[in-house]
XYZ file of C-alpha atoms in Angstrom:
740
model
C 0.000 0.000 0.000
C 1.294 3.478 -0.822
C 1.934 5.614 2.209
C 0.294 9.013 2.488
C 2.486 11.811 3.848
C 1.490 13.749 6.909
C 0.570 17.340 6.162
C 1.015 20.043 8.780
C -1.736 22.598 8.881
C -2.534 26.191 10.087
C -5.243 28.734 10.958
C -6.075 30.934 13.890
C -8.346 30.939 16.944
C -8.332 27.987 19.358
C -7.474 24.918 17.368
C -5.160 26.774 15.020
C -1.881 25.178 14.134
C 1.506 26.748 14.492
C 5.141 25.983 13.753
C 8.340 27.159 15.423
C 8.897 30.905 14.837
C 11.389 32.045 12.229
C 13.818 34.648 13.584
C 14.334 37.827 11.597
C 13.186 41.340 10.780
C 13.342 40.786 7.012
C 12.769 37.211 5.828
C 12.084 35.971 2.306
C 10.246 32.688 1.825
C 10.753 31.382 -1.702
C 12.248 27.869 -1.849
C 10.991 24.570 -0.485
C 13.023 24.803 2.727
C 11.630 28.279 3.388
C 8.020 27.194 2.984
C 8.663 24.203 5.248
C 9.308 26.664 8.090
C 5.583 27.450 8.002
C 2.471 25.318 8.204
C 0.794 23.965 5.069
C -2.862 23.087 4.736
C -3.976 21.681 1.395
C -1.074 23.393 -0.373
C 2.278 21.949 -1.443
C 5.614 22.994 -2.922
C 6.137 19.766 -4.870
C 3.448 19.315 -7.499
C 3.427 20.406 -10.192
C 6.528 22.488 -9.364
C 9.003 23.001 -6.550
C 9.914 26.262 -4.813
C 6.365 27.577 -5.010
C 3.047 26.932 -3.302
C 0.005 25.591 -5.116
C -3.198 23.887 -4.025
C -3.166 20.154 -3.400
C -5.451 18.047 -5.490
C -6.234 16.189 -2.299
C -5.728 16.708 1.399
C -3.456 14.475 3.445
C -4.183 13.449 7.009
C -2.582 12.858 10.376
C -0.918 9.692 11.768
C -3.525 9.045 14.431
C -6.636 6.979 14.925
C -9.122 8.634 17.285
C -11.278 6.123 19.109
C -14.418 6.932 21.066
C -14.204 4.932 24.296
C -17.966 5.177 24.355
C -18.734 3.406 27.626
C -16.086 5.445 29.459
C -17.216 8.793 28.020
C -13.809 9.610 26.574
C -11.832 9.755 23.346
C -8.503 7.934 22.987
C -5.872 8.947 20.401
C -3.474 6.289 19.091
C -0.294 6.801 17.088
C -0.883 4.608 14.032
C 2.833 3.927 13.578
C 3.632 2.733 17.089
C 0.285 1.881 18.673
C 1.114 4.209 21.576
C -1.869 5.956 23.130
C -0.899 9.628 23.288
C -3.871 10.941 25.245
C -7.384 10.462 26.587
C -10.006 13.192 26.924
C -13.528 13.543 28.325
C -16.177 13.932 25.661
C -18.313 16.430 27.620
C -18.277 18.417 30.878
C -19.444 16.914 34.143
C -23.211 16.804 34.426
C -23.731 16.581 30.659
C -24.457 13.522 28.529
C -21.453 11.694 27.112
C -21.330 8.212 25.514
C -19.454 9.356 22.386
C -19.999 7.030 19.466
C -18.643 8.756 16.340
C -15.427 10.651 15.721
C -14.140 12.535 12.712
C -10.982 14.511 12.013
C -10.809 17.995 10.541
C -8.164 19.462 8.265
C -6.162 20.708 11.224
C -5.936 17.260 12.771
C -8.465 18.116 15.484
C -10.954 15.393 16.377
C -14.682 16.086 16.590
C -16.795 13.609 18.553
C -20.516 13.403 19.149
C -22.221 12.662 22.467
C -24.950 10.089 22.079
C -26.411 10.631 25.555
C -27.032 14.383 25.332
C -30.562 15.639 24.663
C -31.192 18.100 27.497
C -33.134 21.168 26.451
C -33.777 19.654 23.025
C -30.098 19.866 22.049
C -27.237 17.463 21.526
C -23.531 18.210 21.734
C -20.197 17.788 20.000
C -16.664 18.255 21.317
C -13.397 18.976 19.544
C -9.978 17.803 20.749
C -6.857 19.573 19.489
C -3.507 18.000 18.696
C 0.106 18.715 19.702
C 3.230 17.262 18.116
C 6.551 17.705 19.880
C 7.259 19.778 22.962
C 8.763 18.857 26.330
C 6.915 17.567 29.399
C 7.247 19.936 32.374
C 5.930 20.800 35.784
C 3.672 23.810 36.336
C 6.700 26.074 36.707
C 8.113 25.002 33.348
C 10.895 22.804 34.734
C 11.453 19.632 32.733
C 9.770 16.481 34.016
C 9.094 13.507 31.720
C 5.887 12.773 33.650
C 4.846 16.411 34.098
C 1.284 17.566 33.568
C 2.271 20.202 31.004
C 3.823 20.464 27.568
C 6.239 23.267 26.750
C 7.235 24.391 23.279
C 8.694 24.708 20.803
C 6.244 22.393 19.062
C 6.424 20.849 15.632
C 2.654 21.373 15.474
C -0.006 22.644 17.847
C -3.732 23.352 17.681
C -4.456 23.380 21.424
C -5.365 26.528 23.354
C -3.193 28.014 26.104
C -6.221 29.356 27.939
C -4.300 30.753 30.906
C -1.541 32.196 28.658
C 1.242 30.750 30.822
C 3.165 29.410 27.829
C 2.458 25.822 28.910
C -0.214 23.392 27.747
C -1.944 21.239 30.331
C -2.934 18.070 28.512
C -3.240 14.306 28.827
C -0.123 12.131 28.839
C -1.857 8.956 27.666
C -4.381 6.277 28.511
C -6.126 6.910 31.822
C -4.680 10.415 32.285
C -8.071 12.108 32.001
C -8.071 15.721 33.175
C -11.190 17.019 34.977
C -13.874 19.083 33.302
C -15.789 20.275 36.333
C -18.461 22.434 34.714
C -18.579 24.333 38.006
C -21.820 26.264 38.350
C -22.951 24.898 34.982
C -20.535 27.272 33.247
C -20.215 25.059 30.174
C -23.753 23.703 30.033
C -24.587 25.774 26.963
C -21.233 25.250 25.314
C -17.625 26.224 25.921
C -14.591 24.723 27.613
C -13.952 27.309 30.329
C -13.798 24.719 33.106
C -11.850 22.064 31.193
C -8.447 21.443 32.798
C -7.105 19.914 29.596
C -6.118 22.676 27.159
C -6.463 20.337 24.195
C -10.217 20.360 24.757
C -10.827 23.338 22.505
C -14.529 23.327 21.580
C -17.775 22.112 23.134
C -20.938 23.064 21.256
C -24.617 22.405 21.822
C -26.303 21.522 18.536
C -29.800 20.976 17.194
C -29.490 17.206 16.712
C -30.338 15.439 19.961
C -28.370 12.352 20.962
C -25.908 13.513 18.333
C -24.315 10.919 16.107
C -23.547 12.447 12.704
C -20.280 14.375 12.561
C -18.813 15.113 9.112
C -16.298 17.784 8.101
C -16.658 19.596 4.777
C -14.058 21.083 2.436
C -14.186 24.420 4.278
C -13.362 22.628 7.541
C -16.813 23.240 9.015
C -18.763 20.463 10.742
C -22.125 18.989 9.826
C -23.982 17.467 12.770
C -27.123 15.343 13.028
C -29.060 13.557 15.728
C -31.775 11.095 16.584
C -34.436 13.770 16.005
C -33.163 13.966 12.369
C -32.203 17.612 12.894
C -29.044 18.575 11.000
C -26.963 21.719 11.344
C -23.573 23.066 10.266
C -21.299 24.650 12.853
C -18.098 26.627 12.441
C -14.767 24.868 12.182
C -13.233 27.949 13.811
C -15.225 28.319 17.012
C -18.095 25.806 16.921
C -20.793 28.461 16.520
C -23.884 27.640 14.397
C -23.513 28.495 10.710
C -26.910 27.290 9.497
C -30.397 27.000 10.863
C -31.348 23.436 11.783
C -33.253 21.445 9.181
C -34.854 18.025 9.028
C -36.127 15.932 6.157
C -37.183 13.179 8.536
C -34.180 10.943 7.830
C -30.503 10.578 8.690
C -28.823 11.486 11.962
C -26.572 8.466 12.499
C -23.209 8.031 10.764
C -22.328 10.594 8.109
C -19.827 11.976 5.640
C -19.399 14.838 3.181
C -18.377 13.695 -0.285
C -16.088 15.243 -2.891
C -18.911 17.384 -4.274
C -19.795 18.756 -0.828
C -22.943 16.641 -0.476
C -23.907 15.581 3.043
C -24.796 11.905 3.522
C -26.342 10.963 6.871
C -27.447 7.401 7.658
C -30.410 6.219 9.673
C -30.459 2.785 11.299
C -33.454 0.830 10.021
C -34.701 3.835 8.068
C -33.812 6.198 5.262
C -30.517 7.749 4.203
C -30.279 11.551 3.932
C -28.632 12.980 0.835
C -28.439 16.781 1.075
C -26.775 19.339 -1.187
C -25.908 22.408 0.941
C -25.318 24.659 -2.057
C -28.810 24.307 -3.516
C -30.629 23.169 -0.392
C -31.904 20.155 -2.301
C -32.285 17.005 -0.271
C -33.917 13.624 -0.330
C -34.428 10.537 1.815
C -33.203 7.364 0.104
C -34.918 4.153 1.182
C -33.232 1.191 2.852
C -32.422 -0.489 -0.455
C -29.538 1.983 -0.373
C -28.368 0.679 3.046
C -29.002 1.920 6.567
C -25.807 2.194 8.585
C -22.094 2.662 7.883
C -20.923 5.086 5.187
C -17.649 5.146 3.283
C -16.399 6.860 0.139
C -14.204 5.583 -2.668
C -11.362 8.139 -2.809
C -10.746 7.488 -6.500
C -14.303 7.672 -7.842
C -16.269 9.514 -5.153
C -18.749 6.609 -5.040
C -20.503 5.978 -1.721
C -20.546 2.610 0.056
C -23.349 2.001 2.539
C -23.847 -1.024 4.790
C -27.068 -2.517 6.076
C -26.966 -3.715 9.679
C -29.005 -6.836 8.976
C -27.764 -7.436 5.469
C -24.984 -9.643 4.217
C -24.430 -7.159 1.422
C -23.084 -3.638 1.131
C -24.446 -1.172 -1.410
C -22.451 0.981 -3.815
C -24.022 4.313 -4.834
C -23.022 6.921 -7.359
C -22.666 10.523 -6.093
C -26.251 11.212 -7.207
C -27.570 8.449 -4.951
C -28.291 5.806 -7.595
C -27.610 2.185 -6.637
C -24.720 0.796 -8.688
C -24.592 -2.618 -7.068
C -25.002 -4.680 -3.922
C -22.218 -7.056 -2.930
C -21.615 -9.745 -0.272
C -19.041 -8.951 2.394
C -18.720 -12.261 4.239
C -21.165 -11.955 7.139
C -24.880 -11.533 7.801
C -24.412 -8.306 9.751
C -22.412 -5.118 9.246
C -21.745 -1.695 10.707
C -18.796 0.512 9.722
C -17.308 0.568 6.224
C -14.182 2.192 4.767
C -12.642 2.306 1.294
C -8.916 2.735 0.748
C -6.982 4.234 -2.140
C -6.082 0.808 -3.545
C -9.627 -0.281 -4.403
C -10.334 -2.243 -1.201
C -13.571 -2.094 0.786
C -13.451 -3.026 4.487
C -16.619 -3.893 6.434
C -16.876 -4.225 10.228
C -19.017 -7.278 10.947
C -21.007 -5.706 13.801
C -21.018 -5.625 17.578
C -22.553 -9.075 18.116
C -20.985 -11.358 20.695
C -18.889 -13.915 18.890
C -18.261 -11.775 15.797
C -14.526 -11.715 15.109
C -14.059 -10.734 11.467
C -13.792 -7.796 9.091
C -15.003 -8.322 5.547
C -12.745 -7.476 2.599
C -14.004 -6.919 -0.934
C -12.915 -4.921 -3.959
C -14.674 -1.856 -5.311
C -15.725 -3.910 -8.350
C -17.643 -6.165 -5.956
C -15.157 -9.057 -5.812
C -15.272 -10.689 -2.399
C -11.676 -11.242 -1.208
C -12.279 -12.824 2.211
C -12.669 -12.186 5.923
C -9.859 -10.855 8.079
C -9.695 -12.818 11.328
C -9.370 -10.710 14.492
C -7.391 -12.748 17.049
C -8.236 -11.268 20.424
C -10.862 -8.979 18.932
C -14.649 -9.361 19.266
C -17.520 -7.132 18.206
C -15.964 -5.031 15.422
C -18.060 -1.900 14.948
C -15.943 0.643 13.090
C -13.182 0.642 10.470
C -11.000 3.433 9.069
C -7.938 3.763 6.843
C -4.866 5.407 8.363
C -2.195 7.640 6.864
C -0.094 4.594 5.956
C -2.924 2.863 4.115
C -3.479 0.348 6.912
C -6.923 -0.370 8.352
C -8.016 0.086 11.966
C -10.950 -1.721 13.551
C -12.482 -1.082 16.981
C -13.827 -4.041 18.969
C -16.535 -3.183 21.463
C -16.493 -6.416 23.499
C -12.726 -6.794 23.881
C -12.041 -3.105 24.545
C -9.316 -2.863 21.962
C -8.408 -1.518 18.555
C -6.566 -3.546 15.951
C -4.519 -2.626 12.905
C -4.840 -4.636 9.718
C -2.093 -4.879 7.124
C -3.930 -5.131 3.771
C -0.915 -6.772 2.133
C -0.696 -9.616 4.667
C -2.681 -12.788 5.225
C -3.679 -15.534 2.818
C -4.487 -14.941 -0.835
C -8.213 -14.608 -1.343
C -10.702 -13.863 -4.097
C -9.369 -12.167 -7.198
C -5.834 -13.111 -6.146
C -5.635 -10.367 -3.549
C -4.291 -10.756 0.019
C -7.116 -10.979 2.539
C -5.222 -8.925 5.137
C -4.111 -9.740 8.669
C -3.932 -8.046 12.064
C -0.414 -6.823 12.797
C -1.045 -4.788 15.976
C -3.522 -4.797 18.874
C -3.929 -1.811 21.200
C -5.604 -2.307 24.580
C -7.993 0.545 25.384
C -8.467 -0.442 29.019
C -11.365 -1.957 30.903
C -14.768 -0.405 30.287
C -13.817 1.366 27.051
C -16.639 -0.081 24.948
C -15.406 1.517 21.682
C -18.264 2.019 19.228
C -16.958 4.153 16.339
C -18.340 3.599 12.912
C -16.994 6.825 11.514
C -13.967 8.512 9.989
C -11.662 7.935 12.951
C -8.536 8.881 11.000
C -9.601 11.722 8.687
C -9.179 9.605 5.556
C -12.588 10.524 4.120
C -11.979 14.244 4.495
C -8.468 13.678 3.205
C -9.900 12.654 -0.138
C -11.990 15.779 -0.712
C -10.505 17.984 -3.385
C -9.417 21.189 -1.669
C -11.037 24.373 -3.047
C -8.851 26.420 -0.714
C -5.560 25.972 1.065
C -3.422 28.020 3.381
C 0.197 28.527 4.318
C 1.056 30.348 7.519
C 4.288 31.273 9.227
C 5.239 32.888 12.543
C 8.188 35.291 12.524
C 10.053 36.529 15.599
C 11.085 40.185 15.417
C 13.363 39.805 18.424
C 12.029 42.598 20.662
C 8.751 43.395 22.358
C 6.731 46.047 20.574
C 8.363 45.351 17.222
C 6.645 47.281 14.429
C 5.925 45.264 11.313
C 5.549 47.083 8.063
C 5.113 45.148 4.827
C 4.265 41.763 3.410
C 5.184 41.412 -0.246
C 4.471 38.422 -2.442
C 4.667 37.054 -5.988
C 7.608 39.169 -7.109
C 8.968 36.216 -9.079
C 7.899 35.223 -12.581
C 6.277 31.915 -11.618
C 3.809 33.592 -9.255
C 0.356 33.700 -10.810
C -3.291 34.311 -10.026
C -5.313 32.907 -12.954
C -8.843 34.226 -13.591
C -11.254 33.055 -10.923
C -8.496 32.262 -8.411
C -7.207 34.405 -5.579
C -4.442 34.790 -3.013
C -5.404 36.577 0.199
C -2.784 37.484 2.806
C -3.575 38.334 6.433
C -1.478 39.125 9.504
C -1.760 39.296 13.273
C 0.807 40.194 15.952
C 1.493 39.706 19.637
C 4.354 40.189 22.084
C 4.102 36.483 22.979
C 3.914 33.499 20.698
C 1.010 32.065 22.689
C -0.813 35.394 22.448
C -1.130 35.154 18.672
C -4.073 32.767 18.978
C -6.096 35.440 20.764
C -5.536 38.035 18.052
C -7.567 38.516 14.877
C -6.129 38.174 11.406
C -6.552 41.313 9.289
C -5.904 41.576 5.534
C -2.742 43.234 4.257
C -2.115 44.597 0.768
C 0.800 43.447 -1.341
C 3.816 45.634 -0.611
C 1.732 48.321 1.100
C 3.034 49.447 4.469
C 0.906 48.772 7.514
C 1.651 49.064 11.222
C 1.106 46.041 13.459
C 3.035 45.972 16.727
C 4.325 42.934 18.607
C 7.409 40.776 18.838
C 5.753 37.993 16.839
C 3.867 38.244 13.575
C 1.846 35.438 12.018
C 1.110 35.772 8.325
C -1.434 33.553 6.593
C -1.752 33.224 2.820
C -4.994 31.688 1.546
C -5.041 30.235 -1.955
C -8.460 29.778 -3.549
C -9.116 27.718 -6.670
C -11.327 28.788 -9.539
C -14.630 26.987 -10.164
C -12.792 25.113 -12.913
C -10.199 23.892 -10.425
C -7.296 26.116 -11.477
C -4.841 26.925 -8.692
C -3.045 30.197 -8.023
C 0.701 30.001 -7.411
C 2.476 31.733 -4.530
C 6.074 31.989 -5.678
C 7.520 34.007 -2.815
C 6.551 36.004 0.249
C 8.638 38.461 2.271
C 7.817 39.778 5.762
C 9.650 42.883 6.978
C 9.553 45.167 9.957
C 8.556 48.768 9.417
C 11.494 51.166 9.383
C 11.299 54.547 11.036
C 10.772 57.343 8.554
C 13.440 59.543 10.116
C 16.477 59.649 12.374
C 17.642 61.744 15.293
C 20.548 64.176 14.954
C 22.523 65.663 17.836
C 25.665 67.646 18.573
C 27.285 69.285 21.597
C 30.068 71.923 21.454
C 31.906 73.264 24.494
C 33.677 76.159 22.719
C 33.572 77.712 19.249
C 35.777 80.740 18.666
C 35.402 82.123 15.131
C 35.174 78.559 13.753
C 37.879 77.151 16.035
C 36.048 74.288 17.752
C 37.139 72.787 21.053
C 35.473 69.673 22.570
C 32.684 68.778 20.133
C 30.667 65.545 20.465
C 29.297 63.910 17.286
C 30.830 66.280 14.735
C 28.768 64.838 11.812
C 25.536 65.809 13.656
C 23.419 63.405 11.529
C 22.672 60.755 12.657
C 22.875 61.033 16.398
C 25.297 58.629 18.068
C 26.680 58.163 21.538
C 29.861 60.280 21.675
C 31.930 62.396 24.040
C 34.867 64.845 23.945
C 36.993 66.296 26.749
C 39.722 68.993 26.759
C 41.503 69.918 29.973
C 42.293 73.570 29.061
C 42.688 75.819 26.071
C 44.151 79.274 25.284
C 43.009 80.788 21.965
C 43.097 84.162 20.217
C 41.044 85.362 17.260
C 40.472 88.938 16.135
C 40.120 91.161 19.171
C 39.423 88.299 21.604
C 41.553 86.011 23.715
C 39.823 83.030 25.310
C 41.096 80.837 28.101
C 38.955 77.923 29.290
C 39.341 74.850 31.518
C 37.620 71.450 31.785
C 35.660 71.510 28.532
C 33.360 68.543 27.940
C 30.689 67.601 25.414
C 28.459 64.522 25.274
C 25.729 63.147 22.956
C 23.461 60.175 23.518
C 20.711 58.320 21.637
C 18.070 55.906 22.973
C 17.901 53.213 21.691
C 21.448 52.973 20.439
C 20.454 50.955 17.344
C 17.553 52.988 16.079
C 16.804 50.941 12.960
C 16.712 47.631 14.814
C 13.827 48.597 17.090
C 10.364 50.043 16.575
C 9.445 53.530 17.813
C 8.426 53.736 21.445
C 7.700 56.500 23.963
C 10.960 57.652 25.506
C 13.068 57.154 22.393
C 15.193 60.207 21.788
C 18.469 62.052 21.444
C 20.235 64.426 23.814
C 23.347 66.587 23.941
C 25.173 68.285 26.815
C 28.043 70.805 26.752
C 29.937 72.014 29.824
C 32.832 74.421 30.577
C 34.226 74.697 34.095
C 35.753 78.246 33.821
C 36.228 80.742 31.012
C 38.030 84.116 30.722
C 37.464 86.272 27.634
C 39.461 89.443 27.239
C 39.784 92.308 24.767
C 41.152 95.874 24.948
C 37.906 97.212 26.401
C 36.113 94.284 28.060
C 37.047 91.358 30.294
C 34.464 88.654 30.911
C 34.804 85.851 33.464
C 32.347 83.002 33.402
C 31.928 80.330 36.057
C 30.543 76.852 35.297
C 28.231 76.795 32.324
C 26.168 73.825 31.196
C 23.806 73.559 28.274
C 21.538 70.658 27.202
C 19.098 69.922 24.400
C 16.906 66.878 23.783
C 14.203 65.466 21.581
C 11.988 62.678 22.951
C 9.144 60.645 21.447
C 6.101 61.315 23.604
C 3.243 58.933 24.402
C 1.584 59.756 21.081
C 4.895 59.128 19.288
C 5.388 62.768 18.401
C 8.793 64.438 18.871
C 8.998 66.724 21.914
C 11.888 69.239 22.142
C 13.460 70.761 25.268
C 16.480 72.978 25.834
C 17.968 74.520 28.959
C 21.212 76.017 30.200
C 22.678 77.529 33.336
C 25.504 79.963 34.107
C 26.856 79.673 37.640
C 28.508 83.109 37.702
C 29.308 86.017 35.397
C 31.567 89.059 35.836
C 31.989 91.804 33.255
C 34.932 94.135 33.937
C 34.822 92.929 37.519
C 31.114 93.586 38.071
C 28.964 90.533 38.969
C 25.883 89.855 36.868
C 23.198 87.485 38.211
C 22.140 85.218 35.351
C 21.335 81.636 36.413
C 19.167 79.967 33.757
C 17.141 82.943 32.597
C 17.579 84.284 29.058
C 19.394 87.589 29.056
C 20.801 89.982 26.423
C 23.568 92.404 27.450
C 24.862 95.148 25.116
C 28.626 95.704 25.331
C 30.901 98.287 23.750
C 32.434 95.508 21.624
C 29.159 93.805 20.646
C 26.204 91.878 22.122
C 26.185 89.104 24.707
C 23.268 86.611 24.634
C 22.821 84.197 27.528
C 20.646 81.077 27.901
C 18.980 81.324 24.502
C 16.675 78.549 23.216
C 15.710 78.296 19.556
C 13.012 75.704 18.770
C 11.397 74.755 15.467
C 9.087 71.894 14.508
C 12.119 69.671 13.908
C 14.915 71.027 16.128
C 16.096 72.690 19.288
C 19.342 74.644 19.756
C 20.421 75.700 23.238
C 23.277 78.208 23.731
C 24.470 79.122 27.201
C 26.808 81.939 26.119
C 27.166 83.744 22.745
C 29.268 86.872 22.272
C 28.809 88.569 18.899
C 31.392 91.225 17.968
C 32.036 92.999 14.721
C 35.144 90.927 14.030
C 34.847 87.794 16.127
C 32.137 85.533 17.622
C 32.515 83.123 20.530
C 29.994 80.528 21.678
C 30.260 78.565 24.914
C 28.022 75.597 25.696
C 25.970 74.861 22.584
C 23.677 71.781 22.464
C 21.511 70.671 19.545
C 18.890 67.936 18.993
C 16.935 67.433 15.766
C 14.756 65.008 13.849
C 15.658 64.402 10.221
C 13.420 62.794 7.588
C 14.896 59.917 5.610
C 15.227 60.334 1.829
C 11.883 59.782 0.165
C 10.014 60.286 3.460
C 8.889 63.937 3.501
C 7.831 64.869 6.998
C 9.419 61.672 8.283
C 10.284 61.232 11.943
C 12.237 58.697 14.030
C 9.170 58.566 16.270
C 7.016 57.200 13.444
C 6.995 54.459 10.831
């Protein structure tokens, strides 16, 4: 038998899948290895071409069989490769009806199960169990413990819901490790999983069909439900909310499936089979000559196989519901039926005491033989796994068995009959019922009208600002008429927090602003009505760059262009810098200047402006200081004590630049006379020119602070000048380092 590869899948909200984040602020996804860093649902990068994404012709499914331990009120998940039971979950909250009898698997690998004992208030119920691959077992504090109650990432795949946002997932370790679902105060009576201790219990919904049995997933990943009152209803594959009003044609409500055309088939024990076309609303009840119990679908032809409980024959129907034939299957009774991709039909020979066989025939009606079930009694359900092997659940021996179709004696038509190669004990009191799509193989054969690829990228810092998603820049990218590619994004400062955020559409190459360390981008490919697929050749996710930079400069002394102790001489961009001069003695024109302990300093926060998104408190500052200065000319002598000048620009809470400047002069003497200045602006006329003290000049983009400026006819001297500006980047008129 040909093996079917496991496909990892995405989407958001509880039950959404995720893969390990990709680190980077600017990442291009364009070759196979790049796309494999994300999560693929019904898309591939292999057929017809590599290094691009296109829709699958068919969906693949997960390596698990999901068995309803009906009598115990739980669901057990088995690894089909090893037979290891990876978890066990309650099918409903305490105080609500359980007895699950049917399970089915959605495109994300989640398992839906129906509760046969729920009819309170005229409603039934269904529950969905998520799936985790990978991770490390830990204690509640995150410390590693192989038997711990929690799983900690990174995960290869995850659809469970970290409801308490602690970064850990409380979930079952295996058989018998059933976490409580208290339903305290009836909190979950009407639906919801708020009191479920296991965070892989992700949906509980009350539905119109009482004593719910039918559960069948459609191509859009939504769930059709039906019950003993023949009421059917579709609920959301995202959150379990109703999507349609209930309807009844007076038939169906037992086992069910959705075929390749989207038609709902719902069986009715001892009565008529529902065939319903959701698109047109057309439906009919097919009489018991069409069968009355288990339903299976031929993945190659789309033909429906339907068993009759009290019939030694199984019926083959075309997709329109016409009987194509009725064929013996090796026993007088039958329940579940499954069809594999190699033209084999497998029939569970019913829950009767003493029944120990599964019938095997070909899709052309050839009876091959009966598979003996050593140690198995009361086979009720069969399903094909991701390796092409067949699983059967045995209600009286509380076990599940795996059948190798290529083993056993040669039977009718020269084909192997098949033989059991593995038995898995489900524990006392399991009572597995299950005539349903326990593995997801039926859904896996529905041609996908849509598919998605999603990826999580780690921007490295909290509050990262993401700016553009660009796709299909390469020649092989295409969107044929009637097809589409839609790209959406959501962000969060924690990886776990992404699930609680909403995806919003982004335009190709158009800048947007979403803030958070992590970004999840989802591309949805939609086929045309004719089945044509769009091609996603490449996709790039980048952070949003600031539209400007800070500039800054500090100067202790400037005498007629002779500069002493200047920090950040280039001015643009601002950088952390400092300059110190112990003393200086200069002459220019009519002035002689002596100064001691000259210092200048500039600083920017954050240091690497382009590597981080704008945030309140970002800014640039400059400080200039002179300990003592003496300026002399023929007519005037000026002595200045400590002067200090500072200027700054800071991004405020609204991410607008805010400018401040201040300076202070400790003491001033002119020709021996003391002048009280401090930090107040002051202009003093002198016989040689004009002295300006503590001046601040502010514009919309800059601030310049000067502590001391002497302007003479021949020579100027400035002491303690500090500057801070914002500068727009090229091509960004009005740009600012506080904005993206």
